[in-house]
């Protein structure tokens, strides 16, 4: 009786404690300002802070953060937090901060002059405190609301002349273009950096989005980027200075040969963009394994992946897809993107928050299918999409399945391995011999039979317990059956983890291997995971004590 009642007590306490420990959310009470330590962004105490941002558009003709005609700003800020983001990349057009007559225009007048009367009524109803503010104060009001909700903010100079971005010939592309005079740009950077010098959660500024066009060249890039970086740093030394490359944030390759020459260290972060259309329609025109292999190589060798090894963080400040899920080019790209971003544990910003724009490219109320919200900013457009990117926000030591956003986990020793929420995932160890072991146990992942569940074994020396990343994409995890046949990790219809024949190993472009793509992802730098583990350890110790003293 005694033992059973104690084990009952133990189980009850465990039952009560564990869920709260596992869902232990990370707050962005990160002790700002931020700086860099090798490739990581860290807080005052040197602990890694992972930026999980979403882009919030404020650079179109209206010059007001989108969505304020649909929801109160505070509701949007709070939803940004509750959907798992800790940060916003808030865009701004240069002229808002360099042209007083634009800055002084009230929101109401700005919208009226564009004929957006319905939006005026919406803003009046949802954000009455903002409707009659000058545009520059409205920008500050949004920053201030994000700040009070403890959301970190990156102020991104997206364009000069307010409007949709970008094309080669829009006059906003490169230093010297008609709307892009370097002196005015520096003036604007200084103004913004100074304006927010006492806003705690403004953690960084992107100097300029997507440099591009016929004028782009590396000489001018070094010259002006260095000037801009120095200007921001002098005006506000707390900020991370975020630098983009040429060709729409797709090319930082000159840094392989020649670093930036700056007077300060520990503050520079580089940014890169990657969409499906960065590779045209390659994802549907080619074999996804080959395209993924090529595209990742490009990201590592040209778009800035190599900077991690040089000791700089790389911030993927734009990525995203049509969240209706109907674009196959997007869907194939996205599995590859998520695998790469998770594997490299990158800081990131989703494009985009809004489900519609007040006015974009001449269309009133244009719907944004890449947006987290639906058209009305009332509902999340696609909750399972958010689940898929959650692993980017809080990586664990996991075997991650980009196609579902789930991870390999065991319910119990006697049930097959399944896909389930990454927050519940086992911690795996991946040895030099390519054996995947559940940390703290003797159990390793084993390929058993073709089309049957992968199992856990304590005999971990055979070929059937070695798992290697194979195929052009390196997204397949392959092992060998006892008879020597190569099999790949796969998922059955009930989400069991099984081993099957490896798909799409040839050049077939109609073959989609997404279901067989897995990534083994690092979590060693993740403060939250460590904290939860520590908490679980503490709880276990506490329980031991309780039991001992009871005896
Ligand atoms: C630094 O960040 C970690 C994790 O986010 C947090 O636990 C810690 O308290 C922060 N440091 C300070 C000094 O607040
Ligand atoms: C400021 O903006 C207004 C309104 O768009 C424009 O008429 C004016 O020319 C601009 N001023 C400067 C100095 O660019
Ligand atoms: C804009 O407002 C500022 C501060 O209120 C003022 O100093 C400036 O003269 C105004 N500029 C214009 C063009 O109205
Ligand atoms: C912040 O900028 C203001 C000017 O806008 C200046 O008066 C103040 O001294 C600055 N504060 C710090 C801490 O640099
Ligand atoms: C870096 O800049 C400083 C001053 O701006 C200059 O004196 C120095 O020669 C530069 N170094 C290189 C390697 O270009
Ligand atoms: C993952 O962790 C291992 C060792 O813990 C390290 O060698 C490797 O560089 C890490 N990978 C990334 C992408 O950070
Ligand atoms: C190994 O066994 C599987 C079925 O379990 C079979 O499909 C495969 O052809 C066998 N391979 C060899 C090399 O015998």
XYZ file of C-alpha atoms and ligand atoms in Angstrom:
649
model
C 0.000 0.000 0.000
C 2.739 2.401 0.978
C 4.640 2.075 -2.276
C 1.586 2.284 -4.421
C 0.280 5.355 -2.644
C 3.695 7.018 -3.021
C 3.910 6.168 -6.671
C 0.396 7.536 -7.000
C 1.614 10.737 -5.357
C 4.611 10.808 -7.681
C 2.490 10.373 -10.763
C 0.010 12.976 -9.634
C 2.711 15.550 -8.982
C 4.359 14.710 -12.280
C 1.030 15.028 -14.014
C 0.438 18.444 -12.527
C 3.958 19.736 -13.062
C 4.988 18.445 -16.446
C 2.521 20.152 -18.755
C 3.348 23.537 -17.268
C 7.061 22.840 -17.626
C 6.824 21.739 -21.206
C 4.687 24.641 -22.317
C 6.973 27.014 -20.409
C 6.902 29.883 -22.902
C 9.883 32.028 -23.637
C 9.292 35.646 -22.922
C 11.218 38.229 -24.767
C 12.310 39.647 -21.416
C 15.676 39.227 -22.943
C 17.713 41.941 -21.197
C 18.301 44.235 -24.115
C 20.240 45.661 -25.903
C 21.370 42.819 -28.095
C 24.786 42.225 -29.565
C 26.520 39.433 -31.460
C 28.820 36.682 -30.232
C 30.242 34.796 -33.183
C 27.237 33.753 -35.286
C 24.715 34.188 -32.482
C 22.653 37.172 -31.403
C 22.920 37.389 -27.622
C 21.535 39.465 -24.772
C 23.324 41.357 -22.003
C 24.163 38.162 -20.148
C 25.580 36.579 -23.291
C 22.696 34.154 -23.781
C 21.395 33.489 -27.244
C 18.231 35.358 -28.234
C 16.664 33.932 -31.359
C 14.797 36.466 -33.474
C 11.485 35.006 -34.639
C 10.040 37.973 -36.460
C 7.165 38.698 -38.741
C 7.228 41.552 -41.263
C 4.702 44.320 -40.706
C 4.315 46.570 -43.722
C 4.373 50.354 -43.179
C 6.082 51.521 -46.352
C 3.185 51.802 -48.818
C 1.605 55.085 -49.987
C -0.491 55.437 -46.854
C 2.656 55.284 -44.648
C 0.665 53.690 -41.847
C 1.150 50.202 -40.404
C -1.272 47.967 -42.306
C -4.378 46.555 -40.660
C -5.249 49.411 -38.313
C -8.605 49.804 -40.068
C -9.411 46.206 -39.098
C -8.095 45.727 -35.554
C -6.857 47.842 -32.635
C -3.074 48.010 -32.665
C -2.915 46.373 -29.238
C -4.939 43.373 -30.422
C -2.521 42.876 -33.317
C 0.557 43.196 -31.081
C -0.818 40.683 -28.608
C -1.682 38.247 -31.382
C 1.852 38.518 -32.755
C 3.063 37.285 -29.371
C 0.427 34.587 -28.971
C 1.207 33.123 -32.389
C 4.819 32.535 -31.320
C 6.712 35.533 -32.684
C 8.953 37.587 -30.430
C 9.815 40.270 -32.945
C 8.522 42.460 -35.766
C 10.430 43.737 -38.782
C 8.593 47.025 -39.169
C 9.193 48.601 -42.561
C 9.464 52.367 -43.187
C 9.788 54.553 -46.260
C 12.694 56.999 -46.118
C 10.648 60.052 -47.088
C 8.425 59.708 -44.026
C 11.464 60.693 -41.962
C 13.121 63.177 -44.333
C 10.158 65.192 -45.621
C 8.447 67.238 -42.903
C 5.308 67.850 -44.907
C 4.782 64.080 -45.226
C 5.653 63.499 -41.588
C 3.200 66.181 -40.495
C 0.318 64.946 -42.591
C -2.312 63.382 -40.344
C -3.392 59.805 -40.919
C -6.869 61.036 -41.825
C -5.546 63.449 -44.450
C -3.131 60.905 -45.889
C -5.948 58.386 -46.379
C -8.416 60.988 -47.665
C -5.975 62.228 -50.252
C -5.751 58.645 -51.546
C -9.539 58.283 -51.556
C -9.497 55.554 -48.891
C -12.639 56.626 -47.079
C -13.623 53.165 -45.918
C -10.229 52.760 -44.269
C -10.657 56.134 -42.557
C -13.886 54.879 -40.992
C -12.168 51.629 -39.987
C -9.218 53.378 -38.359
C -11.588 55.793 -36.640
C -13.474 52.835 -35.169
C -10.530 50.587 -34.280
C -7.784 53.083 -33.498
C -9.416 56.404 -32.599
C -6.216 57.559 -30.880
C -4.256 57.208 -34.103
C -6.558 58.614 -36.795
C -5.679 62.282 -36.198
C -1.993 61.848 -35.409
C 0.655 63.091 -37.816
C 2.003 60.077 -39.743
C 5.341 60.216 -37.960
C 3.614 60.078 -34.574
C 1.439 57.217 -35.786
C 4.619 55.296 -36.629
C 5.888 55.965 -33.115
C 2.562 54.899 -31.624
C 2.827 51.486 -33.303
C 6.443 51.051 -32.165
C 5.451 52.079 -28.679
C 2.599 49.569 -28.570
C 4.876 46.730 -29.716
C 7.378 47.860 -27.098
C 4.802 47.764 -24.337
C 3.882 44.229 -25.393
C 7.551 43.278 -25.143
C 7.888 42.560 -28.833
C 11.356 43.255 -30.196
C 11.381 45.604 -33.183
C 13.667 45.875 -36.177
C 13.165 49.077 -38.137
C 13.654 48.275 -41.795
C 14.248 51.038 -44.333
C 12.355 49.327 -47.103
C 12.215 51.976 -49.813
C 12.522 55.785 -50.252
C 9.331 56.868 -52.016
C 6.354 55.242 -50.292
C 4.925 52.400 -52.368
C 5.156 48.689 -53.115
C 8.676 47.341 -53.513
C 10.563 46.338 -55.675
C 11.697 46.452 -59.263
C 14.952 47.205 -61.038
C 13.683 50.499 -62.426
C 11.567 51.995 -59.623
C 14.172 54.646 -58.778
C 14.608 53.207 -55.264
C 17.020 50.393 -56.059
C 20.540 51.600 -55.470
C 22.610 54.531 -54.236
C 22.309 57.312 -56.807
C 18.899 56.275 -58.170
C 16.420 59.111 -58.542
C 14.782 58.585 -55.127
C 17.869 57.220 -53.408
C 20.380 59.938 -52.627
C 22.963 58.650 -50.170
C 23.085 61.866 -48.095
C 19.341 61.911 -47.592
C 19.399 58.220 -46.720
C 22.061 58.775 -44.038
C 20.049 61.686 -42.648
C 16.974 59.470 -42.388
C 18.896 56.634 -40.736
C 20.249 59.022 -38.104
C 16.820 60.491 -37.479
C 15.228 57.071 -36.940
C 18.093 55.706 -34.838
C 17.926 58.790 -32.600
C 14.154 58.895 -32.375
C 14.069 55.411 -30.836
C 17.182 55.680 -28.690
C 15.191 55.146 -25.509
C 12.719 52.545 -26.776
C 14.026 49.406 -25.136
C 12.612 46.869 -27.566
C 13.877 48.556 -30.708
C 16.811 46.181 -31.071
C 18.045 46.810 -34.588
C 17.802 48.607 -37.896
C 18.084 47.149 -41.394
C 19.947 49.773 -43.362
C 18.144 49.180 -46.666
C 15.976 46.464 -48.143
C 16.799 44.653 -51.425
C 19.484 46.747 -53.127
C 19.216 46.146 -56.859
C 19.065 47.492 -60.374
C 21.416 48.661 -63.092
C 23.471 50.874 -60.759
C 24.360 48.180 -58.248
C 28.087 47.546 -57.753
C 30.299 46.400 -54.902
C 32.451 49.537 -54.689
C 29.524 51.768 -53.879
C 28.074 49.072 -51.683
C 31.121 49.028 -49.389
C 31.324 52.810 -49.379
C 27.721 53.601 -48.489
C 26.955 50.579 -46.331
C 29.952 51.483 -44.190
C 28.773 55.100 -43.941
C 25.234 54.039 -43.088
C 26.398 51.524 -40.487
C 28.679 54.067 -38.808
C 25.907 56.675 -38.819
C 23.396 54.355 -37.134
C 25.944 53.140 -34.631
C 27.001 56.670 -33.640
C 23.403 57.817 -33.298
C 22.346 54.782 -31.271
C 25.087 52.354 -30.230
C 22.538 49.937 -28.744
C 21.211 48.826 -32.107
C 22.101 45.795 -34.164
C 23.071 47.071 -37.593
C 21.569 44.785 -40.230
C 23.135 44.768 -43.674
C 21.760 43.378 -46.928
C 23.610 42.540 -50.116
C 22.961 43.069 -53.803
C 20.396 41.561 -56.172
C 17.349 41.749 -53.885
C 19.177 40.475 -50.756
C 20.389 37.416 -52.605
C 24.101 38.185 -52.935
C 26.629 38.836 -50.181
C 29.413 37.010 -51.979
C 31.894 39.880 -51.991
C 32.286 39.356 -48.239
C 34.061 36.096 -49.023
C 37.001 38.181 -50.196
C 36.665 41.486 -48.409
C 35.032 42.228 -45.036
C 33.248 45.457 -44.155
C 35.620 47.979 -42.600
C 33.872 49.340 -39.507
C 35.061 51.045 -36.339
C 32.870 48.873 -34.104
C 32.288 45.152 -33.557
C 29.658 42.938 -31.983
C 26.687 44.641 -33.640
C 26.648 43.633 -37.311
C 24.136 41.107 -38.636
C 23.661 40.250 -42.316
C 20.313 39.570 -43.924
C 19.161 37.462 -46.869
C 15.859 36.710 -48.608
C 14.665 33.436 -50.055
C 11.329 32.758 -51.782
C 10.278 30.045 -54.231
C 10.363 32.595 -57.052
C 13.973 33.428 -56.174
C 14.553 30.285 -58.249
C 11.883 31.100 -60.841
C 9.662 28.054 -61.332
C 12.568 25.653 -60.779
C 10.689 23.794 -58.066
C 8.012 22.528 -60.425
C 10.218 22.401 -63.513
C 12.825 20.186 -61.906
C 13.344 17.331 -59.500
C 12.880 18.753 -55.981
C 15.878 16.891 -54.546
C 18.151 18.389 -57.163
C 16.620 21.867 -56.937
C 16.836 21.846 -53.129
C 20.453 20.743 -53.256
C 21.299 23.535 -55.697
C 19.301 26.220 -53.902
C 20.812 25.442 -50.500
C 24.290 25.497 -52.034
C 23.459 28.946 -53.430
C 22.250 30.192 -50.039
C 25.399 28.926 -48.330
C 27.945 30.026 -50.920
C 26.487 33.221 -52.302
C 23.550 34.551 -50.304
C 25.409 34.642 -46.990
C 25.312 31.174 -45.369
C 29.110 31.262 -45.369
C 28.996 34.220 -42.956
C 28.033 31.900 -40.072
C 31.481 30.365 -40.281
C 33.011 33.848 -40.468
C 31.352 34.648 -37.152
C 28.319 36.712 -38.176
C 24.627 35.982 -37.650
C 22.527 35.572 -40.805
C 18.964 36.864 -40.501
C 16.580 35.474 -43.140
C 14.512 38.610 -43.079
C 12.031 37.503 -45.754
C 10.647 34.075 -46.567
C 7.110 32.837 -47.088
C 4.555 31.166 -49.313
C 1.002 31.437 -50.521
C -0.633 30.114 -47.375
C -3.628 28.733 -49.228
C -1.289 25.857 -50.031
C -2.279 25.770 -53.698
C 1.039 26.811 -55.249
C 3.213 23.728 -55.803
C 6.297 25.772 -56.587
C 5.890 27.395 -53.153
C 5.091 24.142 -51.382
C 8.147 22.281 -52.637
C 10.435 25.238 -51.905
C 9.058 25.562 -48.411
C 9.953 22.050 -47.254
C 13.496 22.681 -48.404
C 13.628 26.151 -46.876
C 12.386 24.974 -43.482
C 14.896 22.137 -43.386
C 17.745 24.509 -44.153
C 16.646 27.254 -41.760
C 16.042 24.781 -38.926
C 19.304 22.943 -39.480
C 21.278 26.197 -39.365
C 19.169 27.532 -36.504
C 18.726 30.883 -38.251
C 17.085 34.068 -37.051
C 14.170 34.806 -39.355
C 11.265 37.037 -40.345
C 8.180 35.681 -42.067
C 6.709 37.597 -44.975
C 4.160 38.702 -43.843
C 1.720 39.635 -41.072
C -1.153 41.263 -42.944
C -3.922 39.532 -44.856
C -4.668 42.598 -46.979
C -3.408 46.104 -47.739
C -5.225 49.446 -47.554
C -3.888 50.095 -51.061
C -1.248 48.213 -52.976
C -0.160 48.845 -56.557
C -3.351 50.795 -57.173
C -5.705 48.120 -55.819
C -7.811 49.013 -52.779
C -7.964 46.208 -50.194
C -5.673 43.867 -52.126
C -5.566 40.449 -50.448
C -2.166 39.117 -49.319
C -2.144 35.329 -49.549
C 1.324 35.243 -47.971
C -0.170 36.886 -44.887
C -0.632 35.288 -41.498
C -4.050 36.892 -41.166
C -7.003 36.445 -43.478
C -8.254 39.414 -45.502
C -10.108 40.883 -42.546
C -7.245 40.505 -40.032
C -9.741 38.609 -37.894
C -8.613 35.007 -38.274
C -5.316 33.204 -38.746
C -5.310 32.217 -42.409
C -3.633 28.831 -41.916
C -2.910 27.595 -38.366
C -1.037 24.505 -39.541
C 1.342 26.750 -41.447
C 2.210 28.443 -38.161
C 2.775 25.040 -36.602
C 5.267 24.227 -39.334
C 7.375 27.292 -38.663
C 7.177 26.904 -34.888
C 10.263 24.701 -34.946
C 12.180 27.675 -36.310
C 11.113 29.641 -33.282
C 12.042 27.135 -30.649
C 14.339 24.453 -31.942
C 14.896 21.337 -29.903
C 17.159 18.424 -30.483
C 14.801 16.902 -32.942
C 14.182 14.941 -36.087
C 12.094 17.519 -37.870
C 9.613 16.834 -40.699
C 9.201 20.083 -42.665
C 6.132 18.918 -44.573
C 4.064 18.749 -41.377
C 6.130 20.823 -38.957
C 6.044 17.830 -36.628
C 8.879 15.850 -35.060
C 9.701 12.223 -34.376
C 8.664 11.239 -30.868
C 7.730 8.157 -28.882
C 4.501 7.877 -26.992
C 5.782 4.922 -24.999
C 8.432 2.278 -25.408
C 5.887 -0.176 -26.731
C 4.269 1.957 -29.393
C 5.729 2.829 -32.781
C 7.483 6.155 -33.173
C 5.118 8.833 -34.382
C 5.157 12.374 -35.625
C 3.970 14.781 -32.970
C 4.447 18.329 -31.709
C 8.107 19.355 -31.677
C 7.618 20.808 -28.209
C 7.140 17.219 -27.009
C 10.017 15.801 -28.998
C 12.669 13.488 -27.681
C 16.173 14.864 -27.419
C 18.183 12.890 -29.904
C 21.945 12.456 -30.082
C 23.555 11.938 -33.467
C 26.886 10.165 -33.110
C 29.946 10.308 -35.336
C 28.912 6.821 -36.481
C 25.558 8.285 -37.615
C 23.567 6.540 -34.894
C 20.524 8.401 -33.556
C 20.092 7.733 -29.833
C 17.521 9.144 -27.452
C 19.590 11.233 -25.074
C 20.108 9.678 -21.690
C 18.997 6.207 -22.872
C 20.459 3.261 -24.754
C 17.742 3.334 -27.391
C 18.714 4.005 -30.970
C 16.614 4.366 -34.117
C 16.558 1.210 -36.232
C 15.331 0.352 -39.730
C 13.405 -2.865 -39.277
C 11.374 -3.921 -42.324
C 10.336 -2.333 -45.585
C 7.081 -0.396 -45.124
C 7.075 -1.110 -41.386
C 7.648 1.233 -38.433
C 11.181 2.278 -37.584
C 11.857 0.855 -34.135
C 13.991 1.564 -31.104
C 16.737 -0.907 -30.370
C 19.486 -1.343 -27.800
C 21.721 -3.102 -30.341
C 23.212 -0.090 -32.030
C 26.185 -1.447 -33.961
C 24.545 -2.698 -37.141
C 24.122 -0.977 -40.503
C 20.386 -0.809 -39.759
C 21.000 1.741 -36.999
C 23.105 4.123 -39.091
C 21.220 7.054 -40.585
C 22.674 9.311 -43.222
C 21.375 12.399 -44.997
C 21.288 11.374 -48.664
C 20.095 12.421 -52.132
C 20.849 15.697 -53.909
C 18.894 17.635 -51.303
C 20.432 15.809 -48.314
C 16.908 15.844 -46.958
C 16.382 12.064 -46.949
C 17.444 10.075 -43.888
C 18.539 6.681 -45.159
C 19.547 3.435 -43.490
C 19.944 -0.198 -44.548
C 17.781 -3.203 -43.787
C 19.474 -6.373 -42.572
C 19.510 -7.707 -46.128
C 21.390 -4.610 -47.340
C 18.523 -2.758 -49.049
C 18.601 1.015 -48.625
C 15.465 2.523 -47.076
C 14.398 6.041 -46.186
C 12.531 7.376 -43.193
C 8.919 8.024 -44.179
C 5.502 8.638 -42.656
C 2.444 6.409 -42.897
C -1.118 7.661 -43.102
C -1.538 7.441 -39.302
C 1.629 9.496 -38.734
C 3.723 6.489 -37.745
C 7.371 6.774 -38.674
C 8.170 3.980 -41.114
C 10.915 3.008 -43.546
C 10.192 2.857 -47.283
C 11.966 2.807 -50.589
C 13.626 6.195 -51.135
C 11.570 8.350 -53.508
C 12.561 10.647 -56.370
C 16.198 9.637 -56.580
C 16.222 10.113 -60.364
C 15.393 13.206 -62.407
C 11.631 12.808 -62.419
C 10.112 16.261 -62.029
C 6.648 14.968 -61.259
C 7.862 13.230 -58.148
C 7.463 15.077 -54.833
C 9.621 13.603 -52.057
C 8.424 16.104 -49.391
C 6.882 13.385 -47.215
C 10.287 11.676 -46.922
C 12.220 14.800 -46.053
C 13.561 14.990 -42.489
C 16.213 17.099 -40.801
C 18.205 16.476 -37.660
C 18.194 19.873 -35.987
C 20.455 21.370 -33.316
C 18.959 22.782 -30.190
C 22.067 23.249 -28.107
C 21.839 27.030 -28.055
C 18.184 27.218 -27.271
C 17.694 28.797 -23.893
C 14.079 27.688 -23.599
C 14.786 24.046 -24.206
C 17.598 24.161 -21.705
C 15.401 25.932 -19.206
C 12.633 23.355 -19.537
C 15.096 20.515 -19.175
C 16.582 22.150 -16.117
C 13.125 22.661 -14.700
C 12.271 19.015 -15.296
C 15.502 17.957 -13.613
C 14.733 20.188 -10.662
C 11.233 18.826 -10.414
C 12.581 15.294 -10.468
C 15.010 16.108 -7.696
C 12.248 17.705 -5.721
C 10.095 14.624 -6.124
C 12.950 12.391 -5.014
C 13.295 14.503 -1.906
C 9.587 14.365 -1.209
C 9.660 10.599 -1.487
C 12.785 10.181 0.611
C 11.566 12.404 3.432
C 8.201 10.650 3.400
C 9.985 7.408 4.034
C 19.085 36.575 -21.500
O 18.188 35.753 -22.200
C 17.852 34.566 -21.510
C 17.052 33.702 -22.430
O 16.184 34.419 -23.236
C 17.128 34.926 -20.242
O 16.784 33.755 -19.552
C 18.035 35.789 -19.404
O 17.349 36.191 -18.247
C 18.494 36.995 -20.199
N 19.479 37.708 -19.454
C 19.164 38.720 -18.679
C 20.281 39.434 -18.008
O 18.012 39.069 -18.560
C 7.700 66.345 -49.621
O 6.523 65.649 -49.959
C 5.574 66.444 -50.602
C 4.303 65.629 -50.755
O 4.550 64.444 -51.432
C 6.110 66.892 -51.949
O 5.185 67.701 -52.603
C 7.395 67.660 -51.711
O 7.997 67.979 -52.940
C 8.358 66.867 -50.878
N 9.485 67.671 -50.478
C 10.733 67.352 -50.750
C 11.766 68.287 -50.250
O 11.018 66.367 -51.370
C 6.194 69.843 -39.246
O 6.076 69.805 -37.845
C 7.240 70.226 -37.182
C 7.059 69.978 -35.712
O 5.719 70.103 -35.348
C 7.487 71.687 -37.508
O 8.658 72.108 -36.860
C 7.635 71.828 -38.989
O 7.744 73.184 -39.339
C 6.446 71.234 -39.710
N 6.740 71.228 -41.138
C 5.845 71.453 -42.051
C 6.326 71.456 -43.452
O 4.688 71.659 -41.791
C 18.280 60.386 -27.474
O 18.038 61.334 -28.470
C 17.615 62.586 -27.964
C 17.287 63.459 -29.147
O 16.173 62.960 -29.801
C 18.707 63.179 -27.109
O 18.289 64.393 -26.568
C 19.046 62.196 -25.992
O 20.156 62.655 -25.280
C 19.358 60.826 -26.559
N 19.498 59.886 -25.468
C 20.483 59.034 -25.384
C 20.434 58.092 -24.220
O 21.369 58.982 -26.207
C 39.365 51.110 -42.856
O 38.917 52.432 -42.647
C 39.871 53.271 -42.028
C 39.271 54.613 -41.733
O 38.002 54.752 -42.215
C 41.083 53.396 -42.925
O 42.068 54.202 -42.313
C 41.648 52.017 -43.206
O 42.712 52.108 -44.119
C 40.572 51.089 -43.749
N 41.099 49.733 -43.848
C 40.995 49.010 -44.939
C 41.569 47.644 -44.875
O 40.456 49.426 -45.952
C 25.273 21.578 -34.408
O 25.975 21.157 -33.246
C 27.206 20.556 -33.524
C 27.829 20.055 -32.219
O 27.031 20.302 -31.136
C 28.144 21.542 -34.202
O 29.364 20.940 -34.507
C 27.475 22.026 -35.477
O 28.272 23.019 -36.073
C 26.104 22.585 -35.176
N 25.456 22.911 -36.432
C 24.982 24.138 -36.677
C 24.360 24.316 -38.001
O 25.044 25.047 -35.872
C 15.354 -6.919 -48.736
O 14.049 -7.147 -48.260
C 13.003 -6.389 -48.876
C 11.679 -6.779 -48.266
O 11.762 -6.881 -46.915
C 12.983 -6.627 -50.373
O 12.010 -5.791 -50.957
C 14.351 -6.343 -50.938
O 14.379 -6.652 -52.309
C 15.432 -7.137 -50.230
N 16.717 -6.738 -50.723
C 17.656 -7.593 -51.086
C 18.972 -7.000 -51.534
O 17.469 -8.769 -51.052
